[in-house]
Coordinates of C-alpha atoms in Angstrom, one line a residue:
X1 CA 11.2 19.7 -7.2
X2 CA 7.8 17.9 -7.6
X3 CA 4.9 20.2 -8.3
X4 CA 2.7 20.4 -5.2
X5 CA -1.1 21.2 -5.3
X6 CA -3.7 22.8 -3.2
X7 CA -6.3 20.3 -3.2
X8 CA -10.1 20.5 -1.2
X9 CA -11.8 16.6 -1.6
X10 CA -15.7 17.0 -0.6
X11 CA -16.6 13.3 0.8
X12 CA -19.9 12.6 2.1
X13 CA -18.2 11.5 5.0
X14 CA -14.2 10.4 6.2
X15 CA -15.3 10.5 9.8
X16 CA -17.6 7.8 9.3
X17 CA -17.6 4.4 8.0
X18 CA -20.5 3.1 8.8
X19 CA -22.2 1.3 5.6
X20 CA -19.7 3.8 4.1
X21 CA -16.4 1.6 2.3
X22 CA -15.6 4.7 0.4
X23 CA -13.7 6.1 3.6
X24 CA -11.7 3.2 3.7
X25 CA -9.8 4.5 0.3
X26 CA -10.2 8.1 1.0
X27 CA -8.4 8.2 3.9
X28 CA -5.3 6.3 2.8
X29 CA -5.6 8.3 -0.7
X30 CA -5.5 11.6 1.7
X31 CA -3.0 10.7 3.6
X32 CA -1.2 9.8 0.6
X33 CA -1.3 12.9 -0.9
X34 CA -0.1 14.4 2.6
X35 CA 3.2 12.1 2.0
X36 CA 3.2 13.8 -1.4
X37 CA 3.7 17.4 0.5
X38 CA 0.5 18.6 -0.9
X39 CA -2.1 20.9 1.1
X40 CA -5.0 18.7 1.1
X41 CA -8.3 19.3 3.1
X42 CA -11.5 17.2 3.2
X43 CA -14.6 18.4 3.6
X44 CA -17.4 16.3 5.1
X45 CA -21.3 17.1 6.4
X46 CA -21.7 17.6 9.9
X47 CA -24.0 15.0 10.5
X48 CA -23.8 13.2 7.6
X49 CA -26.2 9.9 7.2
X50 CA -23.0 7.8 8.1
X51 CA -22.0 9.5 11.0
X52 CA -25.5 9.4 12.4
X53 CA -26.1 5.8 12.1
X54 CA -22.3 5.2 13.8
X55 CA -23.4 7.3 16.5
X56 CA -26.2 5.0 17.6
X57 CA -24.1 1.9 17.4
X58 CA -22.8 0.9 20.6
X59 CA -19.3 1.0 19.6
X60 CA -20.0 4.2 17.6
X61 CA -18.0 6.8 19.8
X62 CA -15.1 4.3 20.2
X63 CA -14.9 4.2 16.1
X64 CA -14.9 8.1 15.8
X65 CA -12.2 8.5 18.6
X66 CA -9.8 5.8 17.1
X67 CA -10.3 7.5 13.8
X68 CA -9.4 10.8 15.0
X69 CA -6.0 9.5 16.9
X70 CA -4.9 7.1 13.9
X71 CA -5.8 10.3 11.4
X72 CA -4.6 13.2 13.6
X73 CA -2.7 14.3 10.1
X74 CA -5.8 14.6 8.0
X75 CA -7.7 18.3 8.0
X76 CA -11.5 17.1 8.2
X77 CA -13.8 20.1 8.3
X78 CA -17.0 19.4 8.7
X79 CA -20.1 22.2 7.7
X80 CA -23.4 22.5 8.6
X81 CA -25.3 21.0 5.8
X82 CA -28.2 23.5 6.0
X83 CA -25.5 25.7 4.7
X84 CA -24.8 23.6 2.2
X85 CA -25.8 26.1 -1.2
X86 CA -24.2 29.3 0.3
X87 CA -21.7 30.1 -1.7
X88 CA -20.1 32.8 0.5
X89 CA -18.9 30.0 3.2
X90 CA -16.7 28.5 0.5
X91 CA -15.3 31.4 -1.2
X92 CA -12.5 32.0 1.7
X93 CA -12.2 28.1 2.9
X94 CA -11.4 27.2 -1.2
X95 CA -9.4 30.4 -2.3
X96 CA -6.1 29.5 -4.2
X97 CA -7.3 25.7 -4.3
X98 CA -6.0 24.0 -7.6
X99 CA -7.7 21.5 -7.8
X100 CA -11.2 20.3 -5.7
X101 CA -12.7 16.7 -6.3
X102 CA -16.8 15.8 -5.6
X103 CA -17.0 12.1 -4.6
X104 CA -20.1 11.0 -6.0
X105 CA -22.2 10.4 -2.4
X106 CA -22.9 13.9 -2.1
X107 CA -25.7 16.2 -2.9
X108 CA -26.2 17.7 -7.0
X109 CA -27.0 20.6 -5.6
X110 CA -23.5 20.9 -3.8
X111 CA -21.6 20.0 -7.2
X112 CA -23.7 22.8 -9.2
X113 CA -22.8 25.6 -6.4
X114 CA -18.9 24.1 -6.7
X115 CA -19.3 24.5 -10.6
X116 CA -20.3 28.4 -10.3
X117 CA -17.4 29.0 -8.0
X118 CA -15.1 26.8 -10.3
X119 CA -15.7 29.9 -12.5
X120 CA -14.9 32.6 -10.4
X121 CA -12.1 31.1 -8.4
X122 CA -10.4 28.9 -10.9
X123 CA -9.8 25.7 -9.9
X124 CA -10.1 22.5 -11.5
X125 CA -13.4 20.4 -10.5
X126 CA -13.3 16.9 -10.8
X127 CA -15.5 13.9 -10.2
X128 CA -14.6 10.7 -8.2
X129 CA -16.7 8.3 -9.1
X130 CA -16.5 4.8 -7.0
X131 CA -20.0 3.1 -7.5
X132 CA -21.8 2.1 -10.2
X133 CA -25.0 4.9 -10.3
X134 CA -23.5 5.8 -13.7
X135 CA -24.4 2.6 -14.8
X136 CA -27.6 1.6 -13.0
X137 CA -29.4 5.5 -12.8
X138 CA -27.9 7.8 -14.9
X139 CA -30.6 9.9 -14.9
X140 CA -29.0 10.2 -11.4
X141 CA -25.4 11.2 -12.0
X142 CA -26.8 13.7 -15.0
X143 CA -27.9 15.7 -11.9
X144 CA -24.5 16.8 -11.2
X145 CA -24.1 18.9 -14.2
X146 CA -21.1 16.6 -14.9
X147 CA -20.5 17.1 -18.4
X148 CA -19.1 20.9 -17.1
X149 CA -16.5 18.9 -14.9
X150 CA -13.1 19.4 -15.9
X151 CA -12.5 15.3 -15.4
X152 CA -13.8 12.1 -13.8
X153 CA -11.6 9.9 -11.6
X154 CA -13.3 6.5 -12.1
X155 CA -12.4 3.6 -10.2
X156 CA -12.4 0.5 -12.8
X157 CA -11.8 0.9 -16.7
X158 CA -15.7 0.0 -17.3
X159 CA -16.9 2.8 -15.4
X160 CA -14.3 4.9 -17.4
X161 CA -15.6 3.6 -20.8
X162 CA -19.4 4.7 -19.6
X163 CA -18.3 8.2 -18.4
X164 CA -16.3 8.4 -22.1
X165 CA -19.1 7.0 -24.3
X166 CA -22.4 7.5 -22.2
X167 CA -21.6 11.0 -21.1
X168 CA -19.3 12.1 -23.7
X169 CA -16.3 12.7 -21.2
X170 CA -12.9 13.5 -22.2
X171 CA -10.9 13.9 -19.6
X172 CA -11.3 10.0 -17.6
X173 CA -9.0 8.8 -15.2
X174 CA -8.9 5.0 -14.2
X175 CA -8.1 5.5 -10.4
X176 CA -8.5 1.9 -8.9
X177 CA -9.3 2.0 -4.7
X178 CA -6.7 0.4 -2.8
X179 CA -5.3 -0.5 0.2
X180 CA -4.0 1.8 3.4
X181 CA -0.8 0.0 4.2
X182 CA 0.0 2.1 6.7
X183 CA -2.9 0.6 8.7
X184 CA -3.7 -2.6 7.0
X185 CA -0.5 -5.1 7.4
X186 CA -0.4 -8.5 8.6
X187 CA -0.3 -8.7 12.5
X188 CA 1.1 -12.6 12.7
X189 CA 0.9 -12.1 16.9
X190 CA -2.8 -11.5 16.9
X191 CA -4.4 -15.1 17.9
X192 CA -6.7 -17.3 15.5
X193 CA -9.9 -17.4 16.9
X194 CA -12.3 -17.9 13.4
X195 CA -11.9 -20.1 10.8
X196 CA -13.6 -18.2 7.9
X197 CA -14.2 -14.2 8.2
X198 CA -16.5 -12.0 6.1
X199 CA -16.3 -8.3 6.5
X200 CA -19.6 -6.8 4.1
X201 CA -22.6 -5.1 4.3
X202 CA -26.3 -7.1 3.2
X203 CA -26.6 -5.0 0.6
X204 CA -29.8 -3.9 -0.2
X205 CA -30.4 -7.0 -2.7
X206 CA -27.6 -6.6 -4.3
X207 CA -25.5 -9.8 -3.4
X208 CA -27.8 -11.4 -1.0
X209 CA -28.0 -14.7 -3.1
X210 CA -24.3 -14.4 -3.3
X211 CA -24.2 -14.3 0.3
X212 CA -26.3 -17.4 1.0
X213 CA -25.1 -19.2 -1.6
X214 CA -21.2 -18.5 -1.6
X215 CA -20.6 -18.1 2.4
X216 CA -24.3 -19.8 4.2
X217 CA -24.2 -22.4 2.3
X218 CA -20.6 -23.8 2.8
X219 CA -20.8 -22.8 6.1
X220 CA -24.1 -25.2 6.3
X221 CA -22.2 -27.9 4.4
X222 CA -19.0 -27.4 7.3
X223 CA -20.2 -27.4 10.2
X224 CA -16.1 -28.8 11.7
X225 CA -15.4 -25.1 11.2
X226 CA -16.4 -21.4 12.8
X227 CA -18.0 -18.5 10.7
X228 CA -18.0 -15.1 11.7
X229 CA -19.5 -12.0 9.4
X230 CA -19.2 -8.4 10.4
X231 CA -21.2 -6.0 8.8
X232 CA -24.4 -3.8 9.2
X233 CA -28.1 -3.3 7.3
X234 CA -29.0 -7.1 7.9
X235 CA -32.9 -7.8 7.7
X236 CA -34.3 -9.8 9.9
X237 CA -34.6 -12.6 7.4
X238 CA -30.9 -12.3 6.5
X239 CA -30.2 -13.1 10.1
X240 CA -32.2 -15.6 9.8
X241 CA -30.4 -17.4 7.4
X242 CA -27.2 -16.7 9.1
X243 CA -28.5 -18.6 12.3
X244 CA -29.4 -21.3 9.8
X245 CA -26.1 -21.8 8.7
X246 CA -23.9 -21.4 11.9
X247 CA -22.8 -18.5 11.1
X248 CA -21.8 -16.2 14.2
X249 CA -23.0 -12.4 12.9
X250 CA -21.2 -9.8 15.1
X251 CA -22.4 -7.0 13.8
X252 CA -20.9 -3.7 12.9
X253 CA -16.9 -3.4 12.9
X254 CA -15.0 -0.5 12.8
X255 CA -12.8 -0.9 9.7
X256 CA -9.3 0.2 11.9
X257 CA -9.7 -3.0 13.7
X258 CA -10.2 -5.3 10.6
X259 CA -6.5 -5.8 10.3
X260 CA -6.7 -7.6 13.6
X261 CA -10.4 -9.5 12.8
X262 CA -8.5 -10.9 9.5
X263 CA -5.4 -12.0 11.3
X264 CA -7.7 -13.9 13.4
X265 CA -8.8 -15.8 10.7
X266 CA -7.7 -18.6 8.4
X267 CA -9.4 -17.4 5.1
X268 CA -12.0 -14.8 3.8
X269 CA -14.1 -14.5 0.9
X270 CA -14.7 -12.0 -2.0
X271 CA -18.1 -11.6 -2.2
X272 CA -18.8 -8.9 -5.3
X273 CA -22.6 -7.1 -5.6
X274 CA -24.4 -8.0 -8.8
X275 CA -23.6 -5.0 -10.6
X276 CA -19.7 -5.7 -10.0
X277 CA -20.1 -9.3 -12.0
X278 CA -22.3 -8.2 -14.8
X279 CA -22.2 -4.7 -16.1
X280 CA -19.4 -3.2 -14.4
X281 CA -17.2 -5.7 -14.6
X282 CA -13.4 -5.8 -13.2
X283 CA -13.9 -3.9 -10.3
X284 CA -13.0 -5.5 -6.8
X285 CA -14.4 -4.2 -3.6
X286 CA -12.2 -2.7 -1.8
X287 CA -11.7 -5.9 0.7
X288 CA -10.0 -7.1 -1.6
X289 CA -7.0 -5.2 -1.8
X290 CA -7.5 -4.7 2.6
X291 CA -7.6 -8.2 3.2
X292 CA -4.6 -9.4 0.9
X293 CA -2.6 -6.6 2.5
X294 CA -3.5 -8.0 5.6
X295 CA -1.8 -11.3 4.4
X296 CA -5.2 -13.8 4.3
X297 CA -5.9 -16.3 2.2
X298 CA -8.9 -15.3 0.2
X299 CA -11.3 -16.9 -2.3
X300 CA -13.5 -15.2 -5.0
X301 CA -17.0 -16.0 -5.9
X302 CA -17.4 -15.7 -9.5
X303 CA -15.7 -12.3 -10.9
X304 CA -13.6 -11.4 -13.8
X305 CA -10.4 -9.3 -13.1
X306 CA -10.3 -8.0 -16.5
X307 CA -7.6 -5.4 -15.8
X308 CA -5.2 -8.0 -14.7
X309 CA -4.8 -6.5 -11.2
X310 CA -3.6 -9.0 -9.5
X311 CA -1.5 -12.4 -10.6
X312 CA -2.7 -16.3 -11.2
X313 CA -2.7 -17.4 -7.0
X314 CA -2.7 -14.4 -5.3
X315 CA -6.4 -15.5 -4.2
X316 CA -8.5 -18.7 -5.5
X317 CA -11.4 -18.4 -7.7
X318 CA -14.2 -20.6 -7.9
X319 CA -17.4 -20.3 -10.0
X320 CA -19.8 -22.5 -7.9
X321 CA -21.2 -23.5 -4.5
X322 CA -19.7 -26.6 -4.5
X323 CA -16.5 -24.9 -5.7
X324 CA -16.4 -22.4 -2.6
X325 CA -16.5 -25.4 -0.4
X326 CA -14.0 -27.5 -1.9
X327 CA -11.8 -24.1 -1.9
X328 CA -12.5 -23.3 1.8
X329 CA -11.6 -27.0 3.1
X330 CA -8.5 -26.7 1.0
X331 CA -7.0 -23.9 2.2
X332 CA -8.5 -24.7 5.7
X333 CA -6.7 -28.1 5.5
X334 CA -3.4 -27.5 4.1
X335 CA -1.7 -24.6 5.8
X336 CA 1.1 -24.5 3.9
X337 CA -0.9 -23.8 0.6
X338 CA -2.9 -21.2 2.7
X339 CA 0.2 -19.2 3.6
X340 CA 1.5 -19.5 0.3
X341 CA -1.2 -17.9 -0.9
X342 CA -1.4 -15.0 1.3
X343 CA 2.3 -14.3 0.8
X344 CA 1.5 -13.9 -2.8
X345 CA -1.5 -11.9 -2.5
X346 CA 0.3 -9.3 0.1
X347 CA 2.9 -9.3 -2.4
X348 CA 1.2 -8.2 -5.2
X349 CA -0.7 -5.4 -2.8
X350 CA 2.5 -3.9 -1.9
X351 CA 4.2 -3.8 -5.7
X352 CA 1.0 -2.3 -7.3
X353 CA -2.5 -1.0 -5.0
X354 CA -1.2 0.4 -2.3
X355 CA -3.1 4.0 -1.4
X356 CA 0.7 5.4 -2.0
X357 CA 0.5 4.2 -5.2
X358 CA -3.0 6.0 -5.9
X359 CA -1.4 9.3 -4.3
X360 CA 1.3 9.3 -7.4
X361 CA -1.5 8.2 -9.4
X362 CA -3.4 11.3 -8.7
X363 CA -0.4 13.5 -8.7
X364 CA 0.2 12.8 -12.5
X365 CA -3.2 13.5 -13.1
X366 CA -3.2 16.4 -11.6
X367 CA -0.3 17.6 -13.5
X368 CA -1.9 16.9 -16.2
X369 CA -5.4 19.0 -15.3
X370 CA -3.7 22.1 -13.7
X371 CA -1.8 24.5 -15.4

């Protein structure tokens, strides 16, 4: 028989997903890990900074209750976060817990009080690491106390070269995100009502040249065809530009019903922040694997898959402006091509980065870290 763990995963919120793509992953991965047969609980803020911006969306309310019904398996308990540093409300909730994992959106102060009980109740602590702080503000992630961690999950092989040489960590794990197949699938009876789709937030600076110049601009130079983004934190200039361009912005989208937003589309776009293209490089956003799963064609601005993750045509790339909008009239024009492309890319998704195939993933490394 497999071994089965007692694992507690502190997220800074699985409720919410508001600005907040690392649910997306840690839900599947959870539920994943419920397939296994292990006892898994998450632990989440009560009114995290996610939940309270989804509660004054419009659709806010709706998001949480769908979340609730589609997750009824996953154990979310949510603390007070004034209670936060008393170590005396985790002794009972994290007794006989093998193993507990920190993602890296929460509070130092919670990962030193998990340290201290690490050494009185024995489990392993590990650090799962799915942004690039390490790299950008170290000073940051040195906070943590994360050279007493007993290992990092890191989710691309160049943050896992940092947290070896920068940090001097031994124990790494590559953990790529992936995708939730049990929600994200293609849905061929939804109707196409958009041409091109982007799902992404602005992001604070981070890719909003990318954005203009890899989805406004085409979008400006094909005007024959309908744009629609979804996403959240857009400054006022940023809509702006969208108005510009065509482009229909609808705002914030729950990420259940993106399976059905991408099966109303033709195409959509990989869009990777700065950091993602330069110093951390290799490392998709998690669209990525979501939308291929969800069978879409899909077209990369400039990014290097240096880990090979997925095959030659399982999504174009292109390296300029002018090359996005050749690459979008392409696929938009020939729909054979298009479906051949999206068959390929959904194939590869199910073979290797499913959130099933993270779950295993884990599992080994957690055989590995417990004794």
């Amino acid at each position: 028989m497999s071994r089965r763990f007692k694992v507690a995963y502190f997220a800074h919120s699985i409720t919410s997903d508001w600005n907040n793509g690392n649910a997306h992953f840690l839900r599947g991965l959870l539920r994943g890990l419920l397939s296994l047969k292990h006892e898994v609980t998450a632990f989440e803020p009560a009114d995290s900074w996610s939940l309270q911006n989804l509660k004054a969306e419009a659709e806010g309310a709706q998001s949480v209750a769908q979340f609730l019904d589609l997750y009824r398996d996953l154990a979310v308990h949510a603390y007070p976060a004034s209670r936060i540093a008393e170590p005396d409300q985790w002794r009972g909730l994290l007794a006989g817990t093998d193993a507990v994992i920190v993602h890296e959106w929460n509070p130092p102060e919670l990962a030193r009080l998990l340290l201290d009980l690490r050494d009185e109740l024995g489990y392993r602590l590990i650090f799962h690491d799915t942004h690039h702080r390490a790299s950008s503000s170290p000073e940051q992630i040195a906070l943590f106390g994360i050279d007493r961690f007993d290992g990092v999950l890191a989710f691309g092989e160049s943050l896992r070269t940092i947290y070896k040489e920068r940090f001097g960590m031994q124990q790494v794990w590559t953990l790529h995100e992936a995708a939730d197949t049990s929600l994200f699938s293609p849905l061929p009876t939804v109707a196409r009502s958009n041409d091109v789709v982007w799902i992404g937030n602005w992001g604070d600076g981070e890719r909003s040249a990318e954005i203009k110049g890899f989805l406004l601009d085409p979008a400006r130079k094909l005007p024959q065809y309908g744009f629609s983004i979804y996403g959240v934190r857009y400054p006022e200039d940023g809509l702006a530009a969208l108005r510009e361009a065509g482009v229909r912005y609808c705002g914030y989208l729950a990420n259940l019903k993106a399976p059905s937003t991408y099966a109303s589309a033709r195409l959509t776009v990989h869009i990777p922040r700065q950091h993602y293209s330069t110093a951390m490089v290799g490392i998709p956003t998690i669209r990525v694997f979501e939308a291929l799963a969800c069978g879409i064609p899909l077209i990369s601005a400039p990014w290097q898959d240096t880990e090979h993750l997925f095959r030659k045509g399982d999504y174009l790339e292109v390296h300029s402006e002018e090359e996005m909008r050749r690459a979008m009239q392409y696929l938009l024009s020939d729909r054979e091509a298009a479906q051949a492309q999206a068959a390929q890319g959904l194939e590869t998704v199910l073979k290797n980065h499913t959130c099933a195939h993270r779950a295993l993933q884990l599992t080994e490394i957690l055989k590995e870290l417990v004794p």
